[in-house]
PDB file of C-alpha atoms in Angstrom:
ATOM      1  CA  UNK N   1     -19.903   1.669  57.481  1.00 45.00           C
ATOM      2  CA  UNK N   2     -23.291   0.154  59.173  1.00 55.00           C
ATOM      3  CA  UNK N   3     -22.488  -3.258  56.902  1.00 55.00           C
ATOM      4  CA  UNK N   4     -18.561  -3.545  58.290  1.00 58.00           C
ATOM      5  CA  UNK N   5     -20.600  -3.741  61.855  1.00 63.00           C
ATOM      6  CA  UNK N   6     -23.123  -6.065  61.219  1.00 59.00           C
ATOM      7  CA  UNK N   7     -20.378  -8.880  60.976  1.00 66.00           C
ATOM      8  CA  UNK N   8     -18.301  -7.319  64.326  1.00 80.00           C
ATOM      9  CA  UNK N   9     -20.786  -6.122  66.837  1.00 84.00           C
ATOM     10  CA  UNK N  10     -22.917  -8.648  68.417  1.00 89.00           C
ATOM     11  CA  UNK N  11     -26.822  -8.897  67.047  1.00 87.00           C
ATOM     12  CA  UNK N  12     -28.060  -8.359  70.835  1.00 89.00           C
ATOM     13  CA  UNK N  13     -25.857  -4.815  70.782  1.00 90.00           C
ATOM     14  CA  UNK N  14     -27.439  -3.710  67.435  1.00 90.00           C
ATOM     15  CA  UNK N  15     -31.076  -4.912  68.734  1.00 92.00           C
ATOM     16  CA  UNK N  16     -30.566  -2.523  71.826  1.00 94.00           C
ATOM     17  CA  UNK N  17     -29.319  -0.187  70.410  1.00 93.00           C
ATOM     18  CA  UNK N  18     -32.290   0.330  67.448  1.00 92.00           C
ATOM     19  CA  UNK N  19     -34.900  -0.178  70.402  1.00 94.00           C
ATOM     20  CA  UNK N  20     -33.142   3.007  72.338  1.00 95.00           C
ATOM     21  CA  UNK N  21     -33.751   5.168  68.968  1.00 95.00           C
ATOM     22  CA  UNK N  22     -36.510   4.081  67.755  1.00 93.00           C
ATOM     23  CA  UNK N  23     -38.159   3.891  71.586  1.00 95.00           C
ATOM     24  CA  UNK N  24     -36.850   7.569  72.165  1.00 96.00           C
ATOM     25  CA  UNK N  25     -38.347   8.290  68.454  1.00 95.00           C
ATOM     26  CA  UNK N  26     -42.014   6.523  69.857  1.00 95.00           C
ATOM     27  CA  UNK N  27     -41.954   8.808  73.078  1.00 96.00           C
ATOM     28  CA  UNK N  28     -41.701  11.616  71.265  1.00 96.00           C
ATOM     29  CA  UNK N  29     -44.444  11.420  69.053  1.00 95.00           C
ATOM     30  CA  UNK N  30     -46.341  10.196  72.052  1.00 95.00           C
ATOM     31  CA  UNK N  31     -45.395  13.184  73.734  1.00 95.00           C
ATOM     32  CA  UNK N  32     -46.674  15.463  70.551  1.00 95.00           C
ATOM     33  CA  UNK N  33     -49.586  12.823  69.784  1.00 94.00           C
ATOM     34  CA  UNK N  34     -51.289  12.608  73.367  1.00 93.00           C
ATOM     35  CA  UNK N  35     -51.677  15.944  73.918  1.00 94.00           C
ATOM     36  CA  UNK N  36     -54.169  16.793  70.879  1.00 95.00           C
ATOM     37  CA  UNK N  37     -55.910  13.082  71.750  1.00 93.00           C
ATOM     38  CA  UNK N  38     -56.412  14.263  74.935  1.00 93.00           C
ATOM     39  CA  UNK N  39     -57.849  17.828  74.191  1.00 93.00           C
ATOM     40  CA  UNK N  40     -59.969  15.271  71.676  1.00 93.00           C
ATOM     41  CA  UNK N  41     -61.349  13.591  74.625  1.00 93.00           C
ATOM     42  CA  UNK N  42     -61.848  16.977  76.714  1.00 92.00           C
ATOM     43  CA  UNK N  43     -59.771  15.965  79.361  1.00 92.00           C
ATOM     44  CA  UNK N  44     -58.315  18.623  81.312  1.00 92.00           C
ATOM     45  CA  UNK N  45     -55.857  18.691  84.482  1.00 93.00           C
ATOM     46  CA  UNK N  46     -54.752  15.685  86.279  1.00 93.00           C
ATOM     47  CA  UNK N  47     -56.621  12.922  83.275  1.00 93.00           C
ATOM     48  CA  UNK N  48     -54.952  14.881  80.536  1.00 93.00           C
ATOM     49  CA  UNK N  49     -51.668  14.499  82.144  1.00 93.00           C
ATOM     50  CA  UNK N  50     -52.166  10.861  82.985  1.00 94.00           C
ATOM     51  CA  UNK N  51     -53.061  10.623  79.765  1.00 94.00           C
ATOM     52  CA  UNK N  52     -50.112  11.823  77.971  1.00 94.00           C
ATOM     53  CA  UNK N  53     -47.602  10.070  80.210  1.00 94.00           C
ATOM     54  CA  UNK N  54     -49.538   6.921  79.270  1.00 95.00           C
ATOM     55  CA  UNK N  55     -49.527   7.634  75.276  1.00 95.00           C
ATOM     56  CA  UNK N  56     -45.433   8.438  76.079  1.00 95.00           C
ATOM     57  CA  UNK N  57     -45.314   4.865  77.426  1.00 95.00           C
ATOM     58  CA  UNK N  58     -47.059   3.168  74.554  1.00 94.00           C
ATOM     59  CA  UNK N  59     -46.112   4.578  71.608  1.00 94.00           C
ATOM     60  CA  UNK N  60     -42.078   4.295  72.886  1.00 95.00           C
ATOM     61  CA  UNK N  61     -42.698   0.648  73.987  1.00 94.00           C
ATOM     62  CA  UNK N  62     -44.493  -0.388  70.260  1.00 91.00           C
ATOM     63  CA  UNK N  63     -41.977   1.354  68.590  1.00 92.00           C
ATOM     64  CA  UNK N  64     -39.139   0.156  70.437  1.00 93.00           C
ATOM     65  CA  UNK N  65     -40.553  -3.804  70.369  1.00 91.00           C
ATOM     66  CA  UNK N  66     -40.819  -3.728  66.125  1.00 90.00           C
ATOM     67  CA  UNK N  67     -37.311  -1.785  65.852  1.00 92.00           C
ATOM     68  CA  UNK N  68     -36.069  -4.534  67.748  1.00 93.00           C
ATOM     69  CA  UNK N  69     -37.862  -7.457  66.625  1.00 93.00           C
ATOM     70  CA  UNK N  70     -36.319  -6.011  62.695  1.00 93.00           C
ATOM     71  CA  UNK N  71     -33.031  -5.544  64.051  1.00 92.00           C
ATOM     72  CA  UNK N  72     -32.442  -8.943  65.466  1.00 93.00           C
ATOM     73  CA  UNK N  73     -34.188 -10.769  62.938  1.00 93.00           C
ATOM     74  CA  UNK N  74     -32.044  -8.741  60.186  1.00 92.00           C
ATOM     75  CA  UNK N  75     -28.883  -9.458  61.589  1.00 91.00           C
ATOM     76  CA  UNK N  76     -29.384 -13.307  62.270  1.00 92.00           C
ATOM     77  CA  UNK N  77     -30.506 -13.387  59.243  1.00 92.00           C
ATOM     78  CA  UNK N  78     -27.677 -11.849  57.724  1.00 90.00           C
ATOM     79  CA  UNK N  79     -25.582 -14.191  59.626  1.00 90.00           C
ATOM     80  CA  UNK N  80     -26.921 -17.310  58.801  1.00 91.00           C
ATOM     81  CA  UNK N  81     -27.432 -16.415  55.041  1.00 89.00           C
ATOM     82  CA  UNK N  82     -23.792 -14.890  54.874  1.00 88.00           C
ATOM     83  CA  UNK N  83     -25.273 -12.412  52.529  1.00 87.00           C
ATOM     84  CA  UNK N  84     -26.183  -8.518  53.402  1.00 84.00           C
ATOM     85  CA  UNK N  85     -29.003  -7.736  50.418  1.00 84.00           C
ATOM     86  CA  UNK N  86     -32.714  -7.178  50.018  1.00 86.00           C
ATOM     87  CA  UNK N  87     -33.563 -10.541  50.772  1.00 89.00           C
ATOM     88  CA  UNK N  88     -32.660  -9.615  54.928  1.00 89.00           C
ATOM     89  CA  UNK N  89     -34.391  -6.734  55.131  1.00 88.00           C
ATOM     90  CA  UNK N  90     -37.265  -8.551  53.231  1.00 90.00           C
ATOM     91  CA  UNK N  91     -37.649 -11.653  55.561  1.00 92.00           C
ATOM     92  CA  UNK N  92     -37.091  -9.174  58.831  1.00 91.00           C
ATOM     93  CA  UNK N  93     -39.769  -7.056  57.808  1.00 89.00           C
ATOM     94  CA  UNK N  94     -42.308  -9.436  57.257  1.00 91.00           C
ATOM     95  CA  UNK N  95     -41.766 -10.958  61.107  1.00 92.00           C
ATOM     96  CA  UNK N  96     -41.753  -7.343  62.354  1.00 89.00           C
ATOM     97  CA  UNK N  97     -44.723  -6.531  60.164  1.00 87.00           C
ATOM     98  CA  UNK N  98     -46.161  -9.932  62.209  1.00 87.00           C
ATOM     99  CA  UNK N  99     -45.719  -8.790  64.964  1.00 85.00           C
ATOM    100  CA  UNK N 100     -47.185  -5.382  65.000  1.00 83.00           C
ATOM    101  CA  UNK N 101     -50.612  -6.851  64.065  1.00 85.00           C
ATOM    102  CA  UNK N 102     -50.394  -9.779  66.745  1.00 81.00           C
ATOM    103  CA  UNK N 103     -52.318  -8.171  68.551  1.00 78.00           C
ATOM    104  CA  UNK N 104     -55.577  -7.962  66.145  1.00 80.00           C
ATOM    105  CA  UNK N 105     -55.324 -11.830  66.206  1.00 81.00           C
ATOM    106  CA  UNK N 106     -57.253 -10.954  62.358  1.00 82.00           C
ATOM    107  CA  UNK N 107     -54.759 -13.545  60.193  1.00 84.00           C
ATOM    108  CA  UNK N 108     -55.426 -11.529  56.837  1.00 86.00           C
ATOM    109  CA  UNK N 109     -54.403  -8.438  58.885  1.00 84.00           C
ATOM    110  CA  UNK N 110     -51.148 -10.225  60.015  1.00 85.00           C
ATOM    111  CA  UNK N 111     -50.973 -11.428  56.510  1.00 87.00           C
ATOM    112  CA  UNK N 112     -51.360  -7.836  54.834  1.00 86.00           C
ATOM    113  CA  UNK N 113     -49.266  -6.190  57.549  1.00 85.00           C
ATOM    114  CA  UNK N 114     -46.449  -8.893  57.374  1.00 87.00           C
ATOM    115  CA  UNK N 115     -46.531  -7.958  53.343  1.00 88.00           C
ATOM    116  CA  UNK N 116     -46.536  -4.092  54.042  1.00 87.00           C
ATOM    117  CA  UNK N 117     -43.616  -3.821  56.012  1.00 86.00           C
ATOM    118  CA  UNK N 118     -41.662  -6.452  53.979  1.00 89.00           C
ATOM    119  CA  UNK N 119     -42.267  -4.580  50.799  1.00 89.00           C
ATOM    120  CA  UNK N 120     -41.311  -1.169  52.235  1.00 87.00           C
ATOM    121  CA  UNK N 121     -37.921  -2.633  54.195  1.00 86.00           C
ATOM    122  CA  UNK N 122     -36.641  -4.658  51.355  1.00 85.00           C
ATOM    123  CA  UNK N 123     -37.226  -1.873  49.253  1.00 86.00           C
ATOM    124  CA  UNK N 124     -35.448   0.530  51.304  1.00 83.00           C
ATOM    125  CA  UNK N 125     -32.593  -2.685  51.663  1.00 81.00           C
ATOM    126  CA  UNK N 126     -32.895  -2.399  47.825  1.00 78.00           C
ATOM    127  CA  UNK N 127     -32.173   1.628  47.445  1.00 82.00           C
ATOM    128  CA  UNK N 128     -29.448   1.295  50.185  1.00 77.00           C
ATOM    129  CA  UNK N 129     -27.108  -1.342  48.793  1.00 72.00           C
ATOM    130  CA  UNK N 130     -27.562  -0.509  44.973  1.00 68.00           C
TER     131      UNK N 130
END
């Protein structure tokens, strides 16, 4: 069913839509996640709740950029290639891989990342369409 909507729905619709799941998926383990850092820090009261609301924020916003970042690359991909196989999934990963580790500005991080993610995506693009 998901590969009758790649050609239908819009790739701006699908790229929303992951970043709303995979966002709400992000704050979630932020919520569970910031709590125990915080009790790691000792902070107690007012900090520890700042400091929760801001892990909330953070994770849902990284998690939310890469699903997006995949989604859209996937689809255009898919749409300029004509083809829905391994070799989306493969090419999407490695820019969302990239741009997780932008931020380290370490190229053989970027590198290793963007190789990470690829593997594991087209893989799982692999498993899906066989």
């Amino acid at each position: 069913m998901e590969d009758d909507v790649y050609g239908v729905v819009p790739c701006s619709s699908l790229a929303v839509e992951s970043i709303l799941r995979v966002g709400t998926a992000g704050a979630i383990w932020g919520m569970c996640i910031g709590p125990y850092d915080a009790n790691q820090q000792s902070l107690r009261g007012i900090d520890k709740a700042s400091y929760v609301i801001k892990s909330v924020g953070k994770y849902g916003f990284r998690c939310g950029v890469i699903a997006g970042v995949f989604s859209i690359t996937r689809c255009g991909v898919q749409r300029y290639r004509k083809k829905n196989d391994w070799v989306n999934g493969l090419i999407a990963g490695a820019v969302a891989g990239a741009a997780v580790s932008v931020g380290t500005r370490s190229y053989t991080q970027a590198i290793g990342m963007a190789s990470l993610v690829s593997a594991i995506c087209a893989a799982a693009d692999h498993a899906r369409s066989s």
